[in-house]
mmCIF file of C-alpha atoms in Angstrom:
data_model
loop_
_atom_site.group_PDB
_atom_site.id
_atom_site.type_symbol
_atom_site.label_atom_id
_atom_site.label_comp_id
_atom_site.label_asym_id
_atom_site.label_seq_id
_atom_site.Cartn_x
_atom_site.Cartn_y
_atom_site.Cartn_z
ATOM 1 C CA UNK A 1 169.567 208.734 109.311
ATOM 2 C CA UNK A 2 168.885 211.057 112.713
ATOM 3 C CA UNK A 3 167.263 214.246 112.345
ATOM 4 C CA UNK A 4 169.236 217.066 113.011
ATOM 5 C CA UNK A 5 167.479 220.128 114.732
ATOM 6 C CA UNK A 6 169.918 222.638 113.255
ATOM 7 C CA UNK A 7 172.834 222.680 110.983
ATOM 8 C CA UNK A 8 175.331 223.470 113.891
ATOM 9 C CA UNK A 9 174.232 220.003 115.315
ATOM 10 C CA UNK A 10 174.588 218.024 112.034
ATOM 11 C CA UNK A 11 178.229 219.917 111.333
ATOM 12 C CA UNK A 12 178.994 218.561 114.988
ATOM 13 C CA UNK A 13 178.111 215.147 114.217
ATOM 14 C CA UNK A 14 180.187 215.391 110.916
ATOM 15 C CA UNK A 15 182.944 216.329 112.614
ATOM 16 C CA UNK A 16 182.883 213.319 115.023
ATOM 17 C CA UNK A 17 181.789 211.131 112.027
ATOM 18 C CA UNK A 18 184.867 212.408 110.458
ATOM 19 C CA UNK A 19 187.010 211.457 113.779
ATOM 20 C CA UNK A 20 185.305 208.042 114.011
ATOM 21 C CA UNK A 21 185.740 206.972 110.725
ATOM 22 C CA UNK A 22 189.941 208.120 110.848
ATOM 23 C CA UNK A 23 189.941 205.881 113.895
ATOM 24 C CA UNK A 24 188.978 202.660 111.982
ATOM 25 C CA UNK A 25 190.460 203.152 109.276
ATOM 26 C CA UNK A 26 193.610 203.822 110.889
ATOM 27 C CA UNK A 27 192.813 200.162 112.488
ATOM 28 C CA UNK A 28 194.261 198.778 109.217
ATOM 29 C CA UNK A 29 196.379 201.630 107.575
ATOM 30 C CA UNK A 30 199.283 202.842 109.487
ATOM 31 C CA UNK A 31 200.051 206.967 109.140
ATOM 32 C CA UNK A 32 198.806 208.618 105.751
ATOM 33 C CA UNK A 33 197.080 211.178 107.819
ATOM 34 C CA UNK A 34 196.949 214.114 105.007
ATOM 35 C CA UNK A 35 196.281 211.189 102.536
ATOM 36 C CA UNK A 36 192.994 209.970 104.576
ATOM 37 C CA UNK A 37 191.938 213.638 105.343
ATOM 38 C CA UNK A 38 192.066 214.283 101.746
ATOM 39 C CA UNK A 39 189.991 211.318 100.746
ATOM 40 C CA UNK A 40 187.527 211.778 103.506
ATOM 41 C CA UNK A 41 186.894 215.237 102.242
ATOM 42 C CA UNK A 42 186.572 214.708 98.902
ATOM 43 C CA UNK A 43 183.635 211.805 99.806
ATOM 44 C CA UNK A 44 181.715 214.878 101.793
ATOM 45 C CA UNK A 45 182.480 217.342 99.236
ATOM 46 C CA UNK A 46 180.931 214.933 96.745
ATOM 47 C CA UNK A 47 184.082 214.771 94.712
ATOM 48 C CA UNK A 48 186.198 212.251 93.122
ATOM 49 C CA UNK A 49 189.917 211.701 93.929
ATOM 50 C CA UNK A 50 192.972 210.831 92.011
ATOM 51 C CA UNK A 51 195.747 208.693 94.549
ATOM 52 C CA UNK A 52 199.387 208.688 92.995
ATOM 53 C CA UNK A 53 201.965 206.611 94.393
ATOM 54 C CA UNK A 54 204.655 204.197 93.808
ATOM 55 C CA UNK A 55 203.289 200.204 94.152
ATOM 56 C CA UNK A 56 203.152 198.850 97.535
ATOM 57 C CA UNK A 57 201.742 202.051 99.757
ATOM 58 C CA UNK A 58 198.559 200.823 99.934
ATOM 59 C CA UNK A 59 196.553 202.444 98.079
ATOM 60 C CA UNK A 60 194.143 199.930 97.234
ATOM 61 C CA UNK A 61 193.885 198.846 100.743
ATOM 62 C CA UNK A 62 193.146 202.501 101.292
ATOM 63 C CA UNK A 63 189.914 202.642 99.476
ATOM 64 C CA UNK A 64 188.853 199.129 100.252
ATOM 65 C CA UNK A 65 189.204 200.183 103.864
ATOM 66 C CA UNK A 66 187.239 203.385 103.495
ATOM 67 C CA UNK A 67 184.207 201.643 101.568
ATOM 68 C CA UNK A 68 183.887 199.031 104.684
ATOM 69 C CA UNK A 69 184.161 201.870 107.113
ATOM 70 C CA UNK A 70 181.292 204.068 104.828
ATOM 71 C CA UNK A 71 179.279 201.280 104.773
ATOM 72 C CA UNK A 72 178.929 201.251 100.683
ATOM 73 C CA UNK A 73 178.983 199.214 98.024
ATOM 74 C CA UNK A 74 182.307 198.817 96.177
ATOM 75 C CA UNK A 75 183.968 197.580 93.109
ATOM 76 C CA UNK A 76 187.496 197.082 91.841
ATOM 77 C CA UNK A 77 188.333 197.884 88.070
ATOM 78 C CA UNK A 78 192.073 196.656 87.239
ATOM 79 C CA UNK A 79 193.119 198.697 84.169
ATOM 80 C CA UNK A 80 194.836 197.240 81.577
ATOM 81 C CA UNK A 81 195.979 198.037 78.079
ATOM 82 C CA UNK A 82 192.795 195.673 76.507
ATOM 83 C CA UNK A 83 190.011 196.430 78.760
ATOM 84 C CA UNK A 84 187.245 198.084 76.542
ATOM 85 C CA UNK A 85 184.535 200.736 77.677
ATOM 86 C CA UNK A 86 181.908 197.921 78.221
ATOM 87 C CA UNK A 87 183.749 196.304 80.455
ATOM 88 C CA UNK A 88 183.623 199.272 82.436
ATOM 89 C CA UNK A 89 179.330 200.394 81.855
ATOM 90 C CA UNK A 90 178.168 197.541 81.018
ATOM 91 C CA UNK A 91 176.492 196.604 77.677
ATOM 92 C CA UNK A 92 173.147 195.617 75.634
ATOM 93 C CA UNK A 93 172.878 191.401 75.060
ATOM 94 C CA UNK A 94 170.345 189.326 74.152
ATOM 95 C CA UNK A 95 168.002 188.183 76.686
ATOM 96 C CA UNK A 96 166.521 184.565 76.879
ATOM 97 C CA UNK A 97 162.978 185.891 76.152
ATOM 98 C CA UNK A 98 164.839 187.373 72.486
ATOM 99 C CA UNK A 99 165.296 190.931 73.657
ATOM 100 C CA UNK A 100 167.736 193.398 74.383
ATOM 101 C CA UNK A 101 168.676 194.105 78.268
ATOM 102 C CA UNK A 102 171.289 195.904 79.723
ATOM 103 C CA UNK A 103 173.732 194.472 82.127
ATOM 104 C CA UNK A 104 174.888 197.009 84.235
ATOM 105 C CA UNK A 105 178.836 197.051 84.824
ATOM 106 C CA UNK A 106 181.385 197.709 87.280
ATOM 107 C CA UNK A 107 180.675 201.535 87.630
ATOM 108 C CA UNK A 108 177.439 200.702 89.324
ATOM 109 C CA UNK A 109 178.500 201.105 92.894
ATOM 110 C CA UNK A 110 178.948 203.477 95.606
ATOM 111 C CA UNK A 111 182.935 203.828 94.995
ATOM 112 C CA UNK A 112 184.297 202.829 92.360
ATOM 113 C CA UNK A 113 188.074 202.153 92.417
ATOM 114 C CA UNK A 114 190.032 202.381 88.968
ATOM 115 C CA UNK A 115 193.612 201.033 89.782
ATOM 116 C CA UNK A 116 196.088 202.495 87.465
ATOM 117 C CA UNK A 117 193.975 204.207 85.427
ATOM 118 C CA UNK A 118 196.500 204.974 83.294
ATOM 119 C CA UNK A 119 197.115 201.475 81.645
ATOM 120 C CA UNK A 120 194.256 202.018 79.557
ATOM 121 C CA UNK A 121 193.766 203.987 76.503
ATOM 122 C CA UNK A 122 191.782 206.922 76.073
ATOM 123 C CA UNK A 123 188.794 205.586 74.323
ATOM 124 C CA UNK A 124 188.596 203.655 77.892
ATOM 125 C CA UNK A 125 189.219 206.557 80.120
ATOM 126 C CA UNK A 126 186.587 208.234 78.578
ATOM 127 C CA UNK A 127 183.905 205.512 79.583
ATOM 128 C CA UNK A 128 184.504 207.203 82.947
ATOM 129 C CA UNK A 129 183.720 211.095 82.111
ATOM 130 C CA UNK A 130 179.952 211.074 81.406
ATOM 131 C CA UNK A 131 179.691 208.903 85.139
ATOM 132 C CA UNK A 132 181.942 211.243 87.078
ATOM 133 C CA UNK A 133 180.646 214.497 85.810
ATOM 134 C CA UNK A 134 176.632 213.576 85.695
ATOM 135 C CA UNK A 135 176.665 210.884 87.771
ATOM 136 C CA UNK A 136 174.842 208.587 84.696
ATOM 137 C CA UNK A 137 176.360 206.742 81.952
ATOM 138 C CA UNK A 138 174.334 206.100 78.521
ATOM 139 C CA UNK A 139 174.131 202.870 76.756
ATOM 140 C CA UNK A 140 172.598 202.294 73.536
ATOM 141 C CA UNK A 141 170.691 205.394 73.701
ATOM 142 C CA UNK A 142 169.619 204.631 77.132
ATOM 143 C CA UNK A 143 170.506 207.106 80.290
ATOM 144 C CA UNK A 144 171.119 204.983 83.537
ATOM 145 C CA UNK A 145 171.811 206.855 86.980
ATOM 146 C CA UNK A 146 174.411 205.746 88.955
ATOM 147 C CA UNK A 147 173.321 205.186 92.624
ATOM 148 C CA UNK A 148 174.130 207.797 95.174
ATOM 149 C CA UNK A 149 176.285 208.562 96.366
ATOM 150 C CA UNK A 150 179.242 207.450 93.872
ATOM 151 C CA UNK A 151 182.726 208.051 93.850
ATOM 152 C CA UNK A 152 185.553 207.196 91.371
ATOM 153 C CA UNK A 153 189.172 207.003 93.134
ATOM 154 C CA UNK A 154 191.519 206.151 90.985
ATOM 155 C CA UNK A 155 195.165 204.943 91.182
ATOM 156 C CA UNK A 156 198.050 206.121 89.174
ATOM 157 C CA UNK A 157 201.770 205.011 89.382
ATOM 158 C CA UNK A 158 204.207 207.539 88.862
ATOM 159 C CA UNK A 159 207.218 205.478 88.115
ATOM 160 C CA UNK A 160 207.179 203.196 85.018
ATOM 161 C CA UNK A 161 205.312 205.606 82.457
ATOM 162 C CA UNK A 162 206.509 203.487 79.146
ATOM 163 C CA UNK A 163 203.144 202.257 77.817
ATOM 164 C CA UNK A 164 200.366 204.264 79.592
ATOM 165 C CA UNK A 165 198.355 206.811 78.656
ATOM 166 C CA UNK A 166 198.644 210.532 80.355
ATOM 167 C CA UNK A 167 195.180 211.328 81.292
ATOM 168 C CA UNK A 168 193.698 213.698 79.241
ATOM 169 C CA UNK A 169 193.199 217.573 80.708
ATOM 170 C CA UNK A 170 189.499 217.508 80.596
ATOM 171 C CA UNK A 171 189.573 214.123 83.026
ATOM 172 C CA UNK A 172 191.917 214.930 85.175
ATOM 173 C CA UNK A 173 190.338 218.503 85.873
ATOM 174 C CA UNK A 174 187.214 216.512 86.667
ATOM 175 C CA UNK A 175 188.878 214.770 90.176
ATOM 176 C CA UNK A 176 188.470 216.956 93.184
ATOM 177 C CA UNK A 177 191.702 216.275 94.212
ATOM 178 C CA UNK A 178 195.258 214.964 93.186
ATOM 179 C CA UNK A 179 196.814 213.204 96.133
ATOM 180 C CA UNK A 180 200.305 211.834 96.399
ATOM 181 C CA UNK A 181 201.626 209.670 98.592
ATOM 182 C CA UNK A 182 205.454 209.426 100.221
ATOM 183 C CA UNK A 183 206.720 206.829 101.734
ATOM 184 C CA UNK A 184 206.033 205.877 105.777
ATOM 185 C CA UNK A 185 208.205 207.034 108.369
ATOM 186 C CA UNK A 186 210.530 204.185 109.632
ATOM 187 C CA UNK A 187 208.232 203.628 112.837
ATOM 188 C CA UNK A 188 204.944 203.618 111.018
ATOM 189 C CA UNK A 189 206.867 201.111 108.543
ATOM 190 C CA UNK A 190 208.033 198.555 111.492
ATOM 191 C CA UNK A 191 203.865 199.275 112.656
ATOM 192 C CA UNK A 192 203.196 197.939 109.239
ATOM 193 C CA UNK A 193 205.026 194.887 109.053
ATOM 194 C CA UNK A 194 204.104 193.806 112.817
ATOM 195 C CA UNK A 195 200.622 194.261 111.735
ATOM 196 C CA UNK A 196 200.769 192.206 108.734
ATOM 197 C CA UNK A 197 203.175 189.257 109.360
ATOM 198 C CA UNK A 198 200.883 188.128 112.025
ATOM 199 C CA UNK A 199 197.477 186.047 112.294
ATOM 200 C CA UNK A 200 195.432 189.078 113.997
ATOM 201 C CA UNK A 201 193.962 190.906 111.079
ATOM 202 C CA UNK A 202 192.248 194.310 112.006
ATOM 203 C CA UNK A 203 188.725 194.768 110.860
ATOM 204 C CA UNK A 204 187.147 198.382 111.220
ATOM 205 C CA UNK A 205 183.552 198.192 111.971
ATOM 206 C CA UNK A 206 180.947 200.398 109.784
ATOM 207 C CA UNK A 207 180.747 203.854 110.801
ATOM 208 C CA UNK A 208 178.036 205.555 108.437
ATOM 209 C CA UNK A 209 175.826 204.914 105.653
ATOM 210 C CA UNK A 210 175.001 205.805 101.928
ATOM 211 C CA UNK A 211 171.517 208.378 103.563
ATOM 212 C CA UNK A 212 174.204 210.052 105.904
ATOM 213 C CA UNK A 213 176.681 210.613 103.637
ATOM 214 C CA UNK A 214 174.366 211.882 101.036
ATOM 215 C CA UNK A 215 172.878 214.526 103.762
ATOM 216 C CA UNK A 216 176.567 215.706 105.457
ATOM 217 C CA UNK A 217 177.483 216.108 101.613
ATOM 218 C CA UNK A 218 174.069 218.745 101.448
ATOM 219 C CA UNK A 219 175.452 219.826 104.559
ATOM 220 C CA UNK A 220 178.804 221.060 103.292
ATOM 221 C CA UNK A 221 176.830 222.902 100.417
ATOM 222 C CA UNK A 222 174.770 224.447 103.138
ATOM 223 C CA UNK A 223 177.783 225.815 105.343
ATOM 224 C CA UNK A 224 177.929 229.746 105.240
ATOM 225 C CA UNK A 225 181.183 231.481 103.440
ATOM 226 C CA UNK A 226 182.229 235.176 104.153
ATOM 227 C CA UNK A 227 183.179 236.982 100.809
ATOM 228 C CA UNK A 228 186.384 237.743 101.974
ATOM 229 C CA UNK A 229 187.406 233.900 102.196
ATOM 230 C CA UNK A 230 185.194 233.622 98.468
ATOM 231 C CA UNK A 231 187.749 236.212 97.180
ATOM 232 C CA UNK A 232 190.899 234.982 98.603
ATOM 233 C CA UNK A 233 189.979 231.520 96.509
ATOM 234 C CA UNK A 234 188.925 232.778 93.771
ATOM 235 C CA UNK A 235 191.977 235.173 93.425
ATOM 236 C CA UNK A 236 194.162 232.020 93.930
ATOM 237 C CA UNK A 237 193.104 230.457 90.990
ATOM 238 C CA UNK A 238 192.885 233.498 88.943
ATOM 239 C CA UNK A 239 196.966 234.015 89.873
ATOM 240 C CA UNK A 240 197.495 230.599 88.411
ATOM 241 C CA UNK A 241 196.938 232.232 84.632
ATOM 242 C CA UNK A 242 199.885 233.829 83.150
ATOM 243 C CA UNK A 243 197.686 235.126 80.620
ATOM 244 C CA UNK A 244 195.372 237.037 83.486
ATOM 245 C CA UNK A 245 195.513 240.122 84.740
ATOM 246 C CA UNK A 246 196.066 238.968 88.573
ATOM 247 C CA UNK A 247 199.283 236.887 87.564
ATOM 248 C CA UNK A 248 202.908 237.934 89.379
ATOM 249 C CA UNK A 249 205.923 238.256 87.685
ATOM 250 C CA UNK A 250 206.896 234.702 89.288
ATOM 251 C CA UNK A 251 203.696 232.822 87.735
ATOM 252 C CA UNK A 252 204.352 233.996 84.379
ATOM 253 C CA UNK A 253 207.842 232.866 84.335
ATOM 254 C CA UNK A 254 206.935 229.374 85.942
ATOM 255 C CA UNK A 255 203.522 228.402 84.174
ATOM 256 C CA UNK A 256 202.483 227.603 80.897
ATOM 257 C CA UNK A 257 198.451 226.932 81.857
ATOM 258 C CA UNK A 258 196.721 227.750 85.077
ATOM 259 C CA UNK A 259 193.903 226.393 86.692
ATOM 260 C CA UNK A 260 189.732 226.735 85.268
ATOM 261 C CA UNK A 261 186.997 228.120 87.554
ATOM 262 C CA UNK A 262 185.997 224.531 88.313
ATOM 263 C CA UNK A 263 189.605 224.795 90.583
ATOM 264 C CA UNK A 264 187.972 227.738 92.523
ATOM 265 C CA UNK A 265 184.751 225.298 93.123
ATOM 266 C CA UNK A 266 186.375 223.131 94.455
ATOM 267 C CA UNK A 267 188.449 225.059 96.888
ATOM 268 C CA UNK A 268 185.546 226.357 98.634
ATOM 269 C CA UNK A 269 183.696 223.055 98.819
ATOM 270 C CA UNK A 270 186.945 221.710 100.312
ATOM 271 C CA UNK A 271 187.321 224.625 102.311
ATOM 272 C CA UNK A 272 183.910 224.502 103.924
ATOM 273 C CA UNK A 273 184.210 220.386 104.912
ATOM 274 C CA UNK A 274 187.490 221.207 105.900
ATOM 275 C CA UNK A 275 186.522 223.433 108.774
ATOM 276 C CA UNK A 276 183.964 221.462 109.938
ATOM 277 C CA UNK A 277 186.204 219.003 110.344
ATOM 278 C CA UNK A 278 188.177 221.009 111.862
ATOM 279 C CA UNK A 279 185.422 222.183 114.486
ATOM 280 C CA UNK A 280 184.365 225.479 112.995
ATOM 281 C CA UNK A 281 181.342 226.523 111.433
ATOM 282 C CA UNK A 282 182.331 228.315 108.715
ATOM 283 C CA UNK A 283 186.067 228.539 106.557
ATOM 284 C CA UNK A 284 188.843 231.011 106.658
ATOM 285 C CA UNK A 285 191.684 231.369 104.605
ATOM 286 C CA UNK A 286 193.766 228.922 106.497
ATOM 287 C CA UNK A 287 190.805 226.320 105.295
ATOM 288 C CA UNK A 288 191.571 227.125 101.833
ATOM 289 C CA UNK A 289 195.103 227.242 102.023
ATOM 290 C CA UNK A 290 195.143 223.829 103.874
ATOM 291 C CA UNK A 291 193.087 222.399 100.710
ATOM 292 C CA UNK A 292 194.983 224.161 98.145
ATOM 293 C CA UNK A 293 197.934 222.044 96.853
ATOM 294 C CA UNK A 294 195.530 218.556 96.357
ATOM 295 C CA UNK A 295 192.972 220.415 94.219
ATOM 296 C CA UNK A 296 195.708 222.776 92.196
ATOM 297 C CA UNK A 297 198.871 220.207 91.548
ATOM 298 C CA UNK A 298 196.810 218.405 88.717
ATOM 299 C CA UNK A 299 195.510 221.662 86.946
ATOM 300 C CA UNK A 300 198.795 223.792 86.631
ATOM 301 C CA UNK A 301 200.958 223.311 84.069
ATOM 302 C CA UNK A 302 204.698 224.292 84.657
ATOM 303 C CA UNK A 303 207.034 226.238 82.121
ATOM 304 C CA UNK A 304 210.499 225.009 81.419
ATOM 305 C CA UNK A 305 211.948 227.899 83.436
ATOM 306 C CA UNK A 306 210.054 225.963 86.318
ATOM 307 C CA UNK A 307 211.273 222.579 85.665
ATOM 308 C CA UNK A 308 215.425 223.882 85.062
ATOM 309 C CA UNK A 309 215.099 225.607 88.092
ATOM 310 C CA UNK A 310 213.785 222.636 89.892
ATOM 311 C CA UNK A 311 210.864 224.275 91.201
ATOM 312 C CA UNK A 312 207.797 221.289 91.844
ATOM 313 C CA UNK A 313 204.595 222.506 91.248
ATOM 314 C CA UNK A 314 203.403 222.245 95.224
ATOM 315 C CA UNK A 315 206.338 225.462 95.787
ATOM 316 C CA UNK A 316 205.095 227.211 93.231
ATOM 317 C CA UNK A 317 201.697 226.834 94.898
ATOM 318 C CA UNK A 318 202.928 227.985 97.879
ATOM 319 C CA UNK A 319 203.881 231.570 96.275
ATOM 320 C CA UNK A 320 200.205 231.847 95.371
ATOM 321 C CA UNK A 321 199.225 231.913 99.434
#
């Protein structure tokens, strides 16, 4: 990991981290621009990220991609309706010399994907809260930290909902972002299939490492944020409550539940990686508005005035700006 004299010259080499790592990924995945952006921020923000989509956008290639490019260690876990929370942490057996040891499970990796995690039931989901929120998981008494950094993006299909389990509020307020994903663009679909019907197989070299990650994700913290731009996200999320004093006329027509102070968190983090990214040293408005739909589609709730009218959740969003 180099030594950076200043923070201007470590958010410099984020941003052309940032830049290299897009350009390898998008070595193997064609388009999905917003959809890599948002991952990619959510990994400096020190976040996790929830990727919903219908089968066969390649989302799993996604993340595979990324955890080549990052350099990290990285493990699959396919949810289905039997898998059990030791399959997921791990659990206590009987060792050869007569005692107790714990084998460590899936979760212990760098990123952690969790494909369709809503194939599983509750009791399962659950295995994942203590991990994403502490960044430990407890067995038989025993707390174990996960190694840094970790990540948990997980994989949900929207279509096809008979026989899953809705994630519970509490979880899904816990994922830094909520990111869908549309279909590709008829040219970015014929890249696709020319790259994949072939023998050449793209491979995207490493870019960064766990130590560099772990200090552009301090980095982030340490970027400076006028109180104007504090404000302006905090009063965002405080519109999102019909209940609150800040609400419009609009929001308490179209929502039933608005978004915790955990929402507001997490638009400044975003907002701050996002304009270093973008080349600036410090976010405006424009940074939070640009982060604003990922990180409040999954904690609004919509009223049935909302869904007669046909209103999605990312317009009424947009009335909050």
């Amino acid at each position: 990991m180099p030594a950076y004299r200043s923070d201007v010259e470590a958010a410099d080499a984020l941003k052309q981290a940032y830049h290299d790592i897009k350009a390898e990924i998008g070595k193997v995945i064609i388009g999905q621009d917003e959809v890599i952006r948002s991952v990619l921020i959510s990994v400096f923000s020190n976040g996790h990220c929830l990727l919903v989509g219908v089968p066969g956008l390649a989302k799993t290639l996604l993340v595979q991609t990324i955890s080549q490019v990052l350099d990290l260690d990285f493990n699959r876990i396919q949810f289905t309706p039997d898998l059990m929370p030791s399959d997921i942490i791990g659990a206590e057996i009987l060792g050869e010399d007569r005692h107790f040891k714990f084998v460590k499970g899936p979760i212990f990796s760098n990123i952690v994907l969790a494909d369709e995690i809503n194939r599983t039931p509750p009791k399962t989901q659950a295995a994942l809260l203590e991990a994403m929120q502490e960044k430990a998981v407890t067995a038989a008494g025993v707390t174990h930290k996960l190694q840094q950094p970790f990540f948990v993006l997980a994989t949900q299909n929207p279509i096809e909902q008979e026989g899953t389990y809705p994630l519970p509020e509490a979880q899904l307020d816990r994922f830094m972002f909520n990111v869908t994903l549309g279909y590709p663009t008829f040219a970015e679909e014929l890249q696709v299939v020319k790259n994949t019907t072939g023998t050449n197989k793209a491979q995207p070299n490493k870019v960064i490492g766990a130590a560099e990650i772990v200090a552009f994700q301090q980095l982030v913290r340490n970027i400076p944020v006028s109180d104007n731009v504090l404000e302006y996200a905090v009063r965002m999320v405080s519109r999102t409550r019909p209940q609150g004093e800040l609400a419009t006329a609009d929001i308490k027509r179209y929502l039933n539940w608005g978004a915790g102070p955990r929402a507001s968190q997490f638009l400044v983090l975003g907002a701050k990686c996002h304009a270093v990214i973008s080349g600036k040293y410090s976010p405006d408005i424009e940074d939070v508005q640009a982060v604003a739909k990922p990180i409040l589609r999954h904690r609004i709730v919509r009223s049935y005035h909302a869904e007669a009218e046909g209103l999605s959740t990312d317009q009424i969003i947009e009335k909050l700006f």
